Amino acid sequence: MVLPFFKERRIGAYLLKQTLKGRKHYPLVLMLEPLFRCNLACAGCGKIDYPDQILNRRLSVQECLDAAQECGAPMVAIPGGEPLIHREIDQIVKGLIAQKRFVSLCTNAILLEKKLHLFQPSPYFFFSVHLDGLREHHDASVCQKGVFDRAFNAIRLAKAKGFEVNVNSTVFDGYDPKELARFLDFCKELGVGVSISPGYAYERAPDQEHFLNRRKTKELFRKVFELGKGKRWTFTHSPLFLDFLAGNQEFHCSPWGMPTRSIFGWQKPCYLIGEGYARTYKELMETTNWDSYGTGRYEKCANCMAHCGYEPTAAHASITNPLSMLKLMWTGIRTDGPFAPEISMVDQRPATYVHSLHVEQEMKRIADEEEKPQRLSAAE
């Protein structure tokens, strides 16, 4: 990943330590979702389709800090929903920084200018602002006009006040490579790094027509990287992950690399798929059948090339095969020639749909908690 040196050193040392210990399943980034509520309703999002009783739930500050300690990942990403809606988000960030974890606060930036005073610049902290493209493209993506301009102004203000800011972008089918290249030019001029990932086909997302399949993803990124040769765009990814997006690496998903803690518990198996929940991180790691997930193994994973599954794989590969990393850094990403072999889908198991079951269980738990004081009062 493109990080300041001391971050690279810390994370590199962590990866090397896990490798030397022979650990296969270890966390790189904790995906910490303190709430699902959002102030946008994006067409490609499957994270906000819950009843109000669930959208009103929050993880407490202590639950968030305990999750980070329990997991032990050196980095914590705080997505949502929209984290800035959480009334104690500043205390969550402050507590995680006190644990010496690198913290990324993911936000659509609608509330960022209003709440910027709650935070302090730190080498352990940065804002990751959601931008899917330039003005017209981004506003269409989030289904609301004016959001791009608010995000742009918030980014400039945050940078002026000394905060590190990156942007995170989701790429869907139909994205013109030239337009995406212009967006990356814009980000370079703005002085921000970019985290970029193909959109995952959430089963509950309103727009099901524009998710990329793997072949289209590879073709798109090859065209974009060809347009970007010599421009030195700044990506917050390992070079091997970008090479994977261009179809030059045959990687398998590492869903344990970015475990997710939300109001439901520890999500099985990953940030994008909710197939069950564990009460503890230890239970998540020990009871999840990791071999039953991933492209070629499970239908829901068929077209996924998202960073949350493949960035940990690329990071691990950079440690176990440093020569391939050095070669890539010397030659750059190949944008022509044959693609790496694709994973066979012949033996993948069919998808199961359990979202409604988890919602029912959570609604029952909420009802039980609300009725408990009444039962105690009646007993007295």
Short mmCIF file of N, CA, C and O in Angstrom, two decimals, residues 112-163:
data_model
loop_
_atom_site.label_atom_id
_atom_site.label_comp_id
_atom_site.label_asym_id
_atom_site.label_seq_id
_atom_site.Cartn_x
_atom_site.Cartn_y
_atom_site.Cartn_z
N LEU A 112 -19.03 16.26 7.03
CA LEU A 112 -17.63 16.39 7.43
C LEU A 112 -17.26 17.81 7.85
O LEU A 112 -16.59 18.00 8.87
N GLU A 113 -17.67 18.82 7.09
CA GLU A 113 -17.34 20.19 7.47
C GLU A 113 -17.92 20.54 8.84
O GLU A 113 -17.26 21.19 9.66
N LYS A 114 -19.13 20.08 9.10
CA LYS A 114 -19.81 20.38 10.37
C LYS A 114 -19.12 19.70 11.55
O LYS A 114 -19.09 20.25 12.65
N LYS A 115 -18.53 18.52 11.33
CA LYS A 115 -17.99 17.73 12.45
C LYS A 115 -16.48 17.65 12.45
O LYS A 115 -15.90 16.93 13.28
N LEU A 116 -15.83 18.38 11.58
CA LEU A 116 -14.38 18.30 11.49
C LEU A 116 -13.70 18.70 12.80
O LEU A 116 -12.64 18.16 13.16
N HIS A 117 -14.31 19.63 13.54
CA HIS A 117 -13.71 20.11 14.78
C HIS A 117 -13.62 19.03 15.86
O HIS A 117 -12.91 19.19 16.86
N LEU A 118 -14.34 17.93 15.68
CA LEU A 118 -14.33 16.86 16.67
C LEU A 118 -13.04 16.04 16.62
O LEU A 118 -12.76 15.26 17.54
N PHE A 119 -12.27 16.18 15.55
CA PHE A 119 -11.11 15.33 15.33
C PHE A 119 -9.83 16.15 15.32
O PHE A 119 -9.85 17.36 15.10
N GLN A 120 -8.71 15.45 15.55
CA GLN A 120 -7.40 16.07 15.51
C GLN A 120 -6.53 15.34 14.51
O GLN A 120 -6.56 14.11 14.43
N PRO A 121 -5.74 16.07 13.71
CA PRO A 121 -4.81 15.39 12.79
C PRO A 121 -3.87 14.46 13.55
O PRO A 121 -3.43 14.78 14.66
N SER A 122 -3.59 13.31 12.97
CA SER A 122 -2.72 12.32 13.60
C SER A 122 -2.11 11.45 12.51
O SER A 122 -2.78 11.15 11.52
N PRO A 123 -0.86 11.02 12.68
CA PRO A 123 -0.28 10.09 11.70
C PRO A 123 -0.97 8.74 11.70
O PRO A 123 -0.74 7.94 10.79
N TYR A 124 -1.83 8.50 12.69
CA TYR A 124 -2.58 7.24 12.77
C TYR A 124 -3.99 7.36 12.19
O TYR A 124 -4.75 6.40 12.23
N PHE A 125 -4.32 8.52 11.63
CA PHE A 125 -5.73 8.74 11.27
C PHE A 125 -5.85 9.43 9.92
O PHE A 125 -5.07 10.32 9.59
N PHE A 126 -6.82 8.99 9.12
CA PHE A 126 -7.16 9.73 7.90
C PHE A 126 -8.64 9.54 7.56
O PHE A 126 -9.28 8.56 7.97
N PHE A 127 -9.18 10.51 6.84
CA PHE A 127 -10.53 10.41 6.30
C PHE A 127 -10.48 9.73 4.94
O PHE A 127 -9.61 10.02 4.12
N SER A 128 -11.43 8.83 4.71
CA SER A 128 -11.57 8.18 3.41
C SER A 128 -12.92 8.60 2.85
O SER A 128 -13.97 8.10 3.27
N VAL A 129 -12.91 9.55 1.94
CA VAL A 129 -14.14 10.16 1.43
C VAL A 129 -14.63 9.40 0.20
O VAL A 129 -13.87 9.14 -0.74
N HIS A 130 -15.90 9.07 0.22
CA HIS A 130 -16.51 8.33 -0.89
C HIS A 130 -16.70 9.25 -2.09
O HIS A 130 -17.47 10.21 -2.04
N LEU A 131 -15.98 8.96 -3.17
CA LEU A 131 -16.17 9.66 -4.44
C LEU A 131 -16.09 8.61 -5.55
O LEU A 131 -15.06 7.96 -5.72
N ASP A 132 -17.17 8.45 -6.29
CA ASP A 132 -17.19 7.44 -7.35
C ASP A 132 -16.80 7.99 -8.71
O ASP A 132 -16.81 7.25 -9.70
N GLY A 133 -16.47 9.26 -8.77
CA GLY A 133 -16.10 9.87 -10.04
C GLY A 133 -16.24 11.37 -9.96
O GLY A 133 -16.39 11.95 -8.87
N LEU A 134 -16.19 12.01 -11.11
CA LEU A 134 -16.38 13.46 -11.17
C LEU A 134 -17.85 13.81 -10.94
O LEU A 134 -18.69 12.93 -10.76
N ARG A 135 -18.16 15.09 -10.92
CA ARG A 135 -19.42 15.60 -10.40
C ARG A 135 -20.66 14.83 -10.90
O ARG A 135 -21.44 14.29 -10.11
N GLU A 136 -20.85 14.79 -12.21
CA GLU A 136 -22.06 14.18 -12.75
C GLU A 136 -22.13 12.69 -12.43
O GLU A 136 -23.19 12.17 -12.03
N HIS A 137 -21.01 12.01 -12.59
CA HIS A 137 -20.99 10.58 -12.33
C HIS A 137 -21.23 10.26 -10.86
O HIS A 137 -22.02 9.37 -10.52
N HIS A 138 -20.55 10.99 -9.97
CA HIS A 138 -20.70 10.71 -8.55
C HIS A 138 -22.12 11.01 -8.05
O HIS A 138 -22.70 10.20 -7.33
N ASP A 139 -22.67 12.15 -8.44
CA ASP A 139 -24.01 12.49 -7.98
C ASP A 139 -25.04 11.48 -8.47
O ASP A 139 -26.01 11.16 -7.76
N ALA A 140 -24.84 10.95 -9.69
CA ALA A 140 -25.74 9.91 -10.19
C ALA A 140 -25.56 8.62 -9.39
O ALA A 140 -26.53 7.91 -9.10
N SER A 141 -24.32 8.33 -9.00
CA SER A 141 -24.03 7.11 -8.25
C SER A 141 -24.68 7.12 -6.87
O SER A 141 -25.18 6.09 -6.40
N VAL A 142 -24.69 8.29 -6.22
CA VAL A 142 -25.26 8.38 -4.87
C VAL A 142 -26.71 8.83 -4.90
O VAL A 142 -27.34 9.00 -3.84
N CYS A 143 -27.24 9.04 -6.11
CA CYS A 143 -28.66 9.36 -6.29
C CYS A 143 -29.07 10.68 -5.63
O CYS A 143 -30.19 10.82 -5.13
N GLN A 144 -28.16 11.65 -5.63
CA GLN A 144 -28.48 12.96 -5.06
C GLN A 144 -27.54 14.02 -5.64
O GLN A 144 -26.32 13.86 -5.58
N LYS A 145 -28.10 15.09 -6.17
CA LYS A 145 -27.29 16.17 -6.73
C LYS A 145 -26.63 16.99 -5.63
O LYS A 145 -27.17 17.15 -4.54
N GLY A 146 -25.48 17.52 -5.96
CA GLY A 146 -24.78 18.41 -5.04
C GLY A 146 -23.83 17.73 -4.07
O GLY A 146 -23.07 18.41 -3.38
N VAL A 147 -23.84 16.40 -4.02
CA VAL A 147 -23.00 15.68 -3.05
C VAL A 147 -21.52 15.81 -3.42
O VAL A 147 -20.66 15.96 -2.55
N PHE A 148 -21.22 15.75 -4.70
CA PHE A 148 -19.81 15.87 -5.13
C PHE A 148 -19.22 17.20 -4.66
O PHE A 148 -18.11 17.23 -4.10
N ASP A 149 -19.95 18.28 -4.86
CA ASP A 149 -19.42 19.59 -4.48
C ASP A 149 -19.20 19.69 -2.97
O ASP A 149 -18.20 20.27 -2.51
N ARG A 150 -20.12 19.13 -2.20
CA ARG A 150 -19.97 19.16 -0.74
C ARG A 150 -18.76 18.34 -0.31
O ARG A 150 -17.99 18.72 0.58
N ALA A 151 -18.58 17.18 -0.96
CA ALA A 151 -17.43 16.34 -0.63
C ALA A 151 -16.13 17.03 -1.02
O ALA A 151 -15.15 17.01 -0.26
N PHE A 152 -16.11 17.64 -2.19
CA PHE A 152 -14.91 18.34 -2.67
C PHE A 152 -14.52 19.47 -1.70
O PHE A 152 -13.34 19.61 -1.32
N ASN A 153 -15.50 20.27 -1.28
CA ASN A 153 -15.22 21.36 -0.35
C ASN A 153 -14.74 20.84 1.00
O ASN A 153 -13.83 21.42 1.62
N ALA A 154 -15.33 19.73 1.45
CA ALA A 154 -14.93 19.15 2.73
C ALA A 154 -13.51 18.60 2.67
O ALA A 154 -12.74 18.73 3.63
N ILE A 155 -13.16 17.99 1.54
CA ILE A 155 -11.79 17.47 1.37
C ILE A 155 -10.79 18.61 1.44
O ILE A 155 -9.76 18.53 2.14
N ARG A 156 -11.05 19.69 0.74
CA ARG A 156 -10.12 20.82 0.74
C ARG A 156 -9.98 21.41 2.15
O ARG A 156 -8.87 21.76 2.56
N LEU A 157 -11.09 21.52 2.86
CA LEU A 157 -11.04 22.07 4.21
C LEU A 157 -10.25 21.15 5.14
O LEU A 157 -9.42 21.62 5.92
N ALA A 158 -10.52 19.85 5.06
CA ALA A 158 -9.82 18.90 5.92
C ALA A 158 -8.32 18.93 5.65
O ALA A 158 -7.50 18.92 6.59
N LYS A 159 -7.93 18.97 4.38
CA LYS A 159 -6.51 19.03 4.04
C LYS A 159 -5.89 20.33 4.54
O LYS A 159 -4.75 20.34 5.02
N ALA A 160 -6.63 21.42 4.44
CA ALA A 160 -6.11 22.72 4.90
C ALA A 160 -5.88 22.73 6.41
O ALA A 160 -5.01 23.45 6.90
N LYS A 161 -6.63 21.91 7.12
CA LYS A 161 -6.49 21.83 8.58
C LYS A 161 -5.52 20.74 9.01
O LYS A 161 -5.40 20.44 10.19
N GLY A 162 -4.83 20.14 8.04
CA GLY A 162 -3.76 19.21 8.37
C GLY A 162 -4.13 17.75 8.41
O GLY A 162 -3.31 16.92 8.81
N PHE A 163 -5.33 17.41 7.99
CA PHE A 163 -5.75 16.01 7.99
C PHE A 163 -5.28 15.30 6.73
O PHE A 163 -5.24 15.90 5.64
#
